[in-house]
PDB file of C-alpha atoms in Angstrom:
ATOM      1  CA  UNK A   8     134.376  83.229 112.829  1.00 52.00           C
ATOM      2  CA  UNK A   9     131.658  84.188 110.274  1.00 60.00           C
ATOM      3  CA  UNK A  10     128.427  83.231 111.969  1.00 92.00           C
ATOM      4  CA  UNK A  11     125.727  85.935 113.123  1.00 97.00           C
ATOM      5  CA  UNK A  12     123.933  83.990 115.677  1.00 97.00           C
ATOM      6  CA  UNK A  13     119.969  84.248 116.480  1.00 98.00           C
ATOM      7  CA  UNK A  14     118.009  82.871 119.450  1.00 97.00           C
ATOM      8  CA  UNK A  15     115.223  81.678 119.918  1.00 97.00           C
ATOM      9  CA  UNK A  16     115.015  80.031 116.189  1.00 97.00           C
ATOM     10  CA  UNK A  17     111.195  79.789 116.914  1.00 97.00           C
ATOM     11  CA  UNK A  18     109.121  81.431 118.965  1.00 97.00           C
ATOM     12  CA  UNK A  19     105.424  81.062 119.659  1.00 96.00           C
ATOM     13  CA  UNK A  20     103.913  84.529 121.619  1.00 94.00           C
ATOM     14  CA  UNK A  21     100.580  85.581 122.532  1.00 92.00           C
ATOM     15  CA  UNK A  22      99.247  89.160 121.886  1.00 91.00           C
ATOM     16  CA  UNK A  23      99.674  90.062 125.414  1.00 90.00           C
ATOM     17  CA  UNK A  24     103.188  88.394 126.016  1.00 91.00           C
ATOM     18  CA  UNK A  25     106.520  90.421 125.843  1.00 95.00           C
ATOM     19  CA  UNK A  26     109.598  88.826 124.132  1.00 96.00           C
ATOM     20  CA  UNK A  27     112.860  89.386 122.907  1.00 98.00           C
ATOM     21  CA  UNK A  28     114.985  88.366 120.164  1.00 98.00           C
ATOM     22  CA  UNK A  29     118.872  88.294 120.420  1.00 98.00           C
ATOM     23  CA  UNK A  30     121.638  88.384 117.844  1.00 98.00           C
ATOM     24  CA  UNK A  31     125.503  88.214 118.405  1.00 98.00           C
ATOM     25  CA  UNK A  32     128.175  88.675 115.672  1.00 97.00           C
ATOM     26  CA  UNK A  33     131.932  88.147 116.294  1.00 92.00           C
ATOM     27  CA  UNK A  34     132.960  89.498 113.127  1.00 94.00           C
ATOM     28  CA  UNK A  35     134.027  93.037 114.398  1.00 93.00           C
ATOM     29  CA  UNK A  36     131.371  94.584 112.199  1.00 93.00           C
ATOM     30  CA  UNK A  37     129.991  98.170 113.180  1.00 92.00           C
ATOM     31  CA  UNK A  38     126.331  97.431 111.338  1.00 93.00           C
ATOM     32  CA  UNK A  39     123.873  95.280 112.454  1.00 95.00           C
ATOM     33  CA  UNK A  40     119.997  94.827 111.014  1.00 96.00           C
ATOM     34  CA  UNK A  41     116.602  93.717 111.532  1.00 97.00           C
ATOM     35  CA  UNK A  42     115.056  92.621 108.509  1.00 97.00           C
ATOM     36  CA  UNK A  43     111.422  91.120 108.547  1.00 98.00           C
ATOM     37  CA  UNK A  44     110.648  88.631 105.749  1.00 98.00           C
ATOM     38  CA  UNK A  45     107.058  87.073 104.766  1.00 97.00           C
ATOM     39  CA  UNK A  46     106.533  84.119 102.947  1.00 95.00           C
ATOM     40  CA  UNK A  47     107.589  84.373  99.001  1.00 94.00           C
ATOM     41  CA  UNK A  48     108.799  88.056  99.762  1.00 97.00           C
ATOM     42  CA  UNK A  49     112.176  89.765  99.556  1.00 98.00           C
ATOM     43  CA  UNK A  50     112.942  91.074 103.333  1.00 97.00           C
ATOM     44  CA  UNK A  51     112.636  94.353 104.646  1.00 96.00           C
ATOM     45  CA  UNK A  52     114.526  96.422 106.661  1.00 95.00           C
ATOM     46  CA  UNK A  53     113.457  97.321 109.846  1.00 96.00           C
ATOM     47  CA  UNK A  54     116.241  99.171 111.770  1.00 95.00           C
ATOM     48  CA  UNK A  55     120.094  99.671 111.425  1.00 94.00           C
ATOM     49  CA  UNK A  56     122.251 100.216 114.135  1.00 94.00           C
ATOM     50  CA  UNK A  57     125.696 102.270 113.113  1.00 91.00           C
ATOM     51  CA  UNK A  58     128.085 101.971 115.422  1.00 92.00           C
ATOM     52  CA  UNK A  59     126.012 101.304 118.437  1.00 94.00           C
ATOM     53  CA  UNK A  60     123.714 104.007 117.538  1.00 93.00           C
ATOM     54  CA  UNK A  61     120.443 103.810 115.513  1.00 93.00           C
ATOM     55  CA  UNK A  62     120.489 105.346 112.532  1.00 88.00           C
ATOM     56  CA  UNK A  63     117.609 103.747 110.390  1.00 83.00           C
ATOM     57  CA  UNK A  64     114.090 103.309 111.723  1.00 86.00           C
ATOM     58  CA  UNK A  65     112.008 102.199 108.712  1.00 85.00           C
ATOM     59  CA  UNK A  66     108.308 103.410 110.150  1.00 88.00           C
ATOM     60  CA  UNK A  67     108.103 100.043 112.601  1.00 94.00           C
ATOM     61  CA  UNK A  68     105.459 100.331 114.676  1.00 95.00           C
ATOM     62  CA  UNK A  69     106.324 100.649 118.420  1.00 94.00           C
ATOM     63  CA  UNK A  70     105.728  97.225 119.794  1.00 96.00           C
ATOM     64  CA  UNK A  71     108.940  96.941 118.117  1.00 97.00           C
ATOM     65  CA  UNK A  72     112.141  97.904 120.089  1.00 97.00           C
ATOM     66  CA  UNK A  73     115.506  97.491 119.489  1.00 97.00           C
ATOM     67  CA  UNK A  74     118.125  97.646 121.420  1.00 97.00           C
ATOM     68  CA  UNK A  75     122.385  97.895 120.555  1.00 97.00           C
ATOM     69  CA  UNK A  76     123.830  97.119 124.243  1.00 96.00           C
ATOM     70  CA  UNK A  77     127.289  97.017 122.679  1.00 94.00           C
ATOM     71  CA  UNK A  78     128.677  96.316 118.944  1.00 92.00           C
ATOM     72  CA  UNK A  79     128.253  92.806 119.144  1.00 96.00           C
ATOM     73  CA  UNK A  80     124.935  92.267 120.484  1.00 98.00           C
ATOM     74  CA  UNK A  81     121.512  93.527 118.957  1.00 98.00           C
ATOM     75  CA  UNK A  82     118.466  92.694 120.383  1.00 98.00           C
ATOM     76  CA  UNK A  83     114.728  93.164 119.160  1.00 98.00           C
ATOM     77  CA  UNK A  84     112.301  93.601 122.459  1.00 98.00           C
ATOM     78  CA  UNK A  85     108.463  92.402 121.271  1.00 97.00           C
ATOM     79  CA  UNK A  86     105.282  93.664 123.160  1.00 95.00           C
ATOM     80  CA  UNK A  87     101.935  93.640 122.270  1.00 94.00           C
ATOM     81  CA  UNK A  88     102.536  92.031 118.875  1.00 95.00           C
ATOM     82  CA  UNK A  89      99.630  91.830 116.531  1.00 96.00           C
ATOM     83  CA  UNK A  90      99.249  88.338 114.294  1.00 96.00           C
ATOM     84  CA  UNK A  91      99.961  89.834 111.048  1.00 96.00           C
ATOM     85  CA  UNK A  92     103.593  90.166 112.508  1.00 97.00           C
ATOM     86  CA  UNK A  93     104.458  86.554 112.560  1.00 98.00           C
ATOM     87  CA  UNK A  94     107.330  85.839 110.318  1.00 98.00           C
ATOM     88  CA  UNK A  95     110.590  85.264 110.163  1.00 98.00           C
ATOM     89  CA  UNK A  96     113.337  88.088 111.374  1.00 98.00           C
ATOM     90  CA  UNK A  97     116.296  88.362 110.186  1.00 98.00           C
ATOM     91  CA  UNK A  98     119.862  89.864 111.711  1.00 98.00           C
ATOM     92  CA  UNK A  99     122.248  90.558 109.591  1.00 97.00           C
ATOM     93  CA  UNK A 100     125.690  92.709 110.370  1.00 96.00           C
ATOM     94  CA  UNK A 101     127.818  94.124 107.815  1.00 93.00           C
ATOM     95  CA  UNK A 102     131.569  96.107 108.123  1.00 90.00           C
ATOM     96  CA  UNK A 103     129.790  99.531 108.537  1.00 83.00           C
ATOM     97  CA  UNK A 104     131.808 102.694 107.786  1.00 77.00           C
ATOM     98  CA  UNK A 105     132.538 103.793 103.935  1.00 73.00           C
ATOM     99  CA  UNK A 106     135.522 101.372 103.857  1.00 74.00           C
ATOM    100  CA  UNK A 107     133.150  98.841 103.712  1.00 83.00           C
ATOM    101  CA  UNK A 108     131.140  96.716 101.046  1.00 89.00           C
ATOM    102  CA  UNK A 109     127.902  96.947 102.427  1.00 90.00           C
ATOM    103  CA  UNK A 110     127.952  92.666 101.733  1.00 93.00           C
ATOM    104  CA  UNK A 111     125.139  91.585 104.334  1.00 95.00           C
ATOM    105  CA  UNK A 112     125.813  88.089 106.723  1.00 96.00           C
ATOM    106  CA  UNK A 113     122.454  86.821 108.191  1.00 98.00           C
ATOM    107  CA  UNK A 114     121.889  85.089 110.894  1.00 98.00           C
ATOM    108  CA  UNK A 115     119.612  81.851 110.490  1.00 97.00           C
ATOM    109  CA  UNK A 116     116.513  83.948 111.684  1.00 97.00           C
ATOM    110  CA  UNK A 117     113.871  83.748 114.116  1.00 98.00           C
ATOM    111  CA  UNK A 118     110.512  82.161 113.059  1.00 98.00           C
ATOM    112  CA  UNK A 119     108.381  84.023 115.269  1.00 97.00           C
ATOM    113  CA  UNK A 120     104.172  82.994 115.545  1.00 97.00           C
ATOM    114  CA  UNK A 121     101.770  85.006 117.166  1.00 96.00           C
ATOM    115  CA  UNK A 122      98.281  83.782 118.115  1.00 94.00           C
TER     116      UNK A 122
ATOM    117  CA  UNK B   4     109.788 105.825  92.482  1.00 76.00           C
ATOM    118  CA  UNK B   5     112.978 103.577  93.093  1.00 84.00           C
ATOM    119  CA  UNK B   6     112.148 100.057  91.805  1.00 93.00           C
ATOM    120  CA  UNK B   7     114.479  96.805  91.067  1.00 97.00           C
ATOM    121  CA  UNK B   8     112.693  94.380  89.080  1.00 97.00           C
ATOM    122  CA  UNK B   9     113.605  90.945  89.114  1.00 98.00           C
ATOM    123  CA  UNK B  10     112.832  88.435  85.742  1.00 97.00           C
ATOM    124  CA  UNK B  11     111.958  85.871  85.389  1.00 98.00           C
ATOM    125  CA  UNK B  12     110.376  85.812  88.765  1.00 98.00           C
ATOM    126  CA  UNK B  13     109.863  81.851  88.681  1.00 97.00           C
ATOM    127  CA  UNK B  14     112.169  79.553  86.706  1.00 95.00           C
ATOM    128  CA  UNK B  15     111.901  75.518  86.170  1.00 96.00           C
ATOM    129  CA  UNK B  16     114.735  74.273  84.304  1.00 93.00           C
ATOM    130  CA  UNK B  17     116.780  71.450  83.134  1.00 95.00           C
ATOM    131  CA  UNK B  18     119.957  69.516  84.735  1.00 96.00           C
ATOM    132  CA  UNK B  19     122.549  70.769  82.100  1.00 97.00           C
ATOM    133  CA  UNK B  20     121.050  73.977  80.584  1.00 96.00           C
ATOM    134  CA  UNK B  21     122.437  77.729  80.641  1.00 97.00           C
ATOM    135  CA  UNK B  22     119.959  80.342  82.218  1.00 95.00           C
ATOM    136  CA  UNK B  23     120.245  84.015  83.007  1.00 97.00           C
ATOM    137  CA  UNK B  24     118.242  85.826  85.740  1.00 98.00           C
ATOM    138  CA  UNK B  25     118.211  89.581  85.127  1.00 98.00           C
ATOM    139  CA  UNK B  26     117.877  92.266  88.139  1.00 98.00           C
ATOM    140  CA  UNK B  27     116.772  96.282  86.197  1.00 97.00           C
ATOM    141  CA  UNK B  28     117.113  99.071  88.746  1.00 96.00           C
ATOM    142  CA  UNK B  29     115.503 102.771  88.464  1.00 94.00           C
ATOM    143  CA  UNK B  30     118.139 104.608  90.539  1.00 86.00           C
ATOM    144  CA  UNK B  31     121.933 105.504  90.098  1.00 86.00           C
ATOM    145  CA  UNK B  32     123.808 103.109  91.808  1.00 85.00           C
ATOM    146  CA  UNK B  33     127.415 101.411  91.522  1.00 84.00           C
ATOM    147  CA  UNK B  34     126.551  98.897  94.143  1.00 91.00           C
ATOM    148  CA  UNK B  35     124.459  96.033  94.142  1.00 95.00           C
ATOM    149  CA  UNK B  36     124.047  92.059  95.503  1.00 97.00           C
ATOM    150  CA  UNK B  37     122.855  88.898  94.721  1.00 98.00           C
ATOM    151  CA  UNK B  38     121.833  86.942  98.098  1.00 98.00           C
ATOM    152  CA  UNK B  39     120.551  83.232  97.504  1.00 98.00           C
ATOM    153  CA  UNK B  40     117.743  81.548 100.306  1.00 98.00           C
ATOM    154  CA  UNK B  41     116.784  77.904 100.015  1.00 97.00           C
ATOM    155  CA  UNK B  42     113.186  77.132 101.512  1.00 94.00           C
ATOM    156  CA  UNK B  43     112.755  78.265 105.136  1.00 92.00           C
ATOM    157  CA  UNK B  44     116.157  79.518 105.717  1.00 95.00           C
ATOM    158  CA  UNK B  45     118.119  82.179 105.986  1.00 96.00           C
ATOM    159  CA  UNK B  46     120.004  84.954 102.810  1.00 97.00           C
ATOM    160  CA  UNK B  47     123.311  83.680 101.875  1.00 97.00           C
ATOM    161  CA  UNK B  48     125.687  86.414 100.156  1.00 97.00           C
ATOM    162  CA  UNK B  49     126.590  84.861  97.106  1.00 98.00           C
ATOM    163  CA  UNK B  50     127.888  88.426  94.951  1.00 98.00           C
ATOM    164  CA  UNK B  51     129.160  91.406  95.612  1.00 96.00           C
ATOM    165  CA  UNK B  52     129.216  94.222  92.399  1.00 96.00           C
ATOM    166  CA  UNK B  53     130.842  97.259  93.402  1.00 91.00           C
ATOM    167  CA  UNK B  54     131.552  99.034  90.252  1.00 90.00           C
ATOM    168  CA  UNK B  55     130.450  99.482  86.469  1.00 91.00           C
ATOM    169  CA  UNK B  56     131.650  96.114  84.692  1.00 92.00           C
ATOM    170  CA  UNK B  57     132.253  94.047  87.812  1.00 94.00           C
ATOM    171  CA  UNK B  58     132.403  90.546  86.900  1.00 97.00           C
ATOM    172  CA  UNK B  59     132.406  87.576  89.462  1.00 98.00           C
ATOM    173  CA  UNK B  60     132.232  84.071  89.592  1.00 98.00           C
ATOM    174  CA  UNK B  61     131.443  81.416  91.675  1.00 97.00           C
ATOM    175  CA  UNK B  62     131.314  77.690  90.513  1.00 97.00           C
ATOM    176  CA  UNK B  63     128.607  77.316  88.224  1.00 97.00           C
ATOM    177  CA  UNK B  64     127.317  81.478  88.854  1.00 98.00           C
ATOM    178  CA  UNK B  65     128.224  84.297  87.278  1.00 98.00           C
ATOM    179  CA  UNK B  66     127.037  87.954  87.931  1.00 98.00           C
ATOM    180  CA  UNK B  67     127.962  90.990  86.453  1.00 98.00           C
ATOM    181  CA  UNK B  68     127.071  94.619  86.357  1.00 97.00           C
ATOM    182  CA  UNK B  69     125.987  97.282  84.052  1.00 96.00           C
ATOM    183  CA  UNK B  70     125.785 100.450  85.563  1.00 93.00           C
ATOM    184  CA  UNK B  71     125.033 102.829  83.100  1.00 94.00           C
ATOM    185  CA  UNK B  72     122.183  99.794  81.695  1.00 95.00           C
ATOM    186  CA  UNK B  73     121.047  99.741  85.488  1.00 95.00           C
ATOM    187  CA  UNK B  74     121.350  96.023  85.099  1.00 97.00           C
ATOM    188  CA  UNK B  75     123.444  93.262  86.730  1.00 98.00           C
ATOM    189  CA  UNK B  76     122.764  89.551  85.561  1.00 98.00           C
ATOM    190  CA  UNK B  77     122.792  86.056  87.062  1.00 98.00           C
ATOM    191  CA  UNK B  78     123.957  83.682  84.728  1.00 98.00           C
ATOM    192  CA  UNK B  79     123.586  79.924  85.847  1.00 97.00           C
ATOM    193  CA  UNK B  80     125.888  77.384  83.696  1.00 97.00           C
ATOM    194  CA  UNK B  81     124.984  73.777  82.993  1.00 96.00           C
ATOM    195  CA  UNK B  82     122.758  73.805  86.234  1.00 96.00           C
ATOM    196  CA  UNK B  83     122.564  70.994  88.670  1.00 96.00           C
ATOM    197  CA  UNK B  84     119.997  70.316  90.881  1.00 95.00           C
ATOM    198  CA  UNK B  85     121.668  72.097  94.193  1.00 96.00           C
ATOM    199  CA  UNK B  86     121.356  75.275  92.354  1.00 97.00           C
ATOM    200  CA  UNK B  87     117.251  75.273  93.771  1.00 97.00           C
ATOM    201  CA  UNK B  88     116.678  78.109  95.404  1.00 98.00           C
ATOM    202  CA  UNK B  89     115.608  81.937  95.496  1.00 98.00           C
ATOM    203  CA  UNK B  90     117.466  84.409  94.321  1.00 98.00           C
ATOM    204  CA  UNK B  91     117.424  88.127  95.425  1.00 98.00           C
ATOM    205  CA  UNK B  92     119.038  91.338  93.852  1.00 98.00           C
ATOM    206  CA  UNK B  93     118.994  94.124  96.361  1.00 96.00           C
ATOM    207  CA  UNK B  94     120.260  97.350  94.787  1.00 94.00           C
ATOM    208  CA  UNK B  95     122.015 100.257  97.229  1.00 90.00           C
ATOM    209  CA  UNK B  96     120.839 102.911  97.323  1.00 84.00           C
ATOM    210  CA  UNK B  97     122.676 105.049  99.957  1.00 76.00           C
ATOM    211  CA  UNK B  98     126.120 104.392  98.797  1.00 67.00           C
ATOM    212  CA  UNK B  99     127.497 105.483 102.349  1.00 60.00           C
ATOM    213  CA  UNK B 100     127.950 103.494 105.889  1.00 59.00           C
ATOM    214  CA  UNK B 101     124.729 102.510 106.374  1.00 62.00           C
ATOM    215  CA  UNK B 102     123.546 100.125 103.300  1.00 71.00           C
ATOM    216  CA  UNK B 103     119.674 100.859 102.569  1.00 84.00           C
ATOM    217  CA  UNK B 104     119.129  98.430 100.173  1.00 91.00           C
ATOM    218  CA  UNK B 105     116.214  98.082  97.509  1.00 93.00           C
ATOM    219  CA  UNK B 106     115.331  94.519  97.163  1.00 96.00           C
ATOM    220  CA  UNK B 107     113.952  92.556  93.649  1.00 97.00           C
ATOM    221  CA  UNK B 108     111.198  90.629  94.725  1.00 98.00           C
ATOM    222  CA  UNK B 109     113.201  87.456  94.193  1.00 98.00           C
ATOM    223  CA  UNK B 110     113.319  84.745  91.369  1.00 98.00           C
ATOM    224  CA  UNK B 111     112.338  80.992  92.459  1.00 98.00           C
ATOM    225  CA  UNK B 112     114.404  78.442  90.403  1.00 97.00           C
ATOM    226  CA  UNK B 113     113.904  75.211  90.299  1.00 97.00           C
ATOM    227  CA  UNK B 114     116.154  72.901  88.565  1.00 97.00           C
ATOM    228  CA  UNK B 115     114.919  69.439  87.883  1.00 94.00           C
ATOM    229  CA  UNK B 116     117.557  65.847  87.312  1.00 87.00           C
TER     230      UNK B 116
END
């Protein structure tokens, strides 16, 4: 089993509404990511969870929140979003630890639109 | 300031023809990765270059690395129409568990029959 899976695949939220994003990987890995990616632009990383803990916060702004529940499961709570953060957000997991290659798998994403 | 630099950044070739995409990076590193999205999906790991002179190949892609250059290339053989996409380099830059990468900004190829 190679799949990182993402739900919703779209999501439409108002400025006001609060919202998650979920993302499962069966892979055993010990890294998991949110990128966010605009239209015609390489992604960028958000946050990295290391073995369940956080260990990169890239300057997100605080309607962002992520959460690590256990090493499988990451999930990305929304709140107050603004419409310059529509796009599409990525997960991604990798093997974590020094052992590994650092080789990204992404999930299919979650188009998210915010009026 | 720590850059990778993609070129060409768009690409329109022929069914048939050779082609090499080029990813330059500003900061030591022996680790870098070539990811390939097709329109309004998701990143697909395509290479993995751990080491100076890695060399891999994949069907009708080849990508290499050049540390001590900073460079890693792309090389596209006798392209077929399938090969469409955008490709990213991402270059990393932490080298220990947790994988910041530096991305190129991506080069759009488009490969006409």
């Amino acid at each position: 089993d190679t799949e990182v899976t993402q739900t919703p695949k779209h999501l439409v939220m108002g400025m006001t509404n609060k919202k998650s994003l979920k993302c499962e990987q069966h892979m055993g890995h010990r890294a998991m990511y949110w990128y966010k990616q605009k239209a015609k632009k390489p992604p960028e990383l958000m946050f990295v969870y290391s073995y369940e803990k956080l260990s990169i916060n890239e300057s997100v702004p605080s309607r962002f929140s992520p959460e690590c529940p256990n090493s499988s499961l990451l999930n990305l709570h929304l709140h107050a979003l603004q419409p310059e953060d529509s796009a599409l957000y990525l997960c991604a997991s990798s093997q974590g630890g020094l052992a590994g290659t650092g080789e990204l798998f992404f999930g299919e994403g979650s188009r998210l639109t915010v009026l | 300031e720590l850059k990778v630099e993609q070129n060409p950044l768009f690409l329109s070739m022929q069914e048939g023809k050779n082609y090499t995409i080029y990813c330059n990076y500003s900061t030591t590193s022996d680790r870098l990765y070539w990811y390939r999205q097709d329109p309004g999906k998701s990143l697909e790991s395509l290479f993995v270059l751990l080491s100076n002179g890695a060399v891999k190949q994949e069907g009708r892609l080849m990508a290499s690395l050049d540390t001590k250059a900073r460079l890693s290339t792309l090389h596209i053989t006798a392209a077929v129409h399938d090969l469409s996409a955008t490709y990213f380099c991402a270059v990393d830059i932490d080298g220990g568990s947790n994988y910041q990468l530096i991305w190129g900004a991506g080069t759009k190829l488009i490969i006409k029959p």
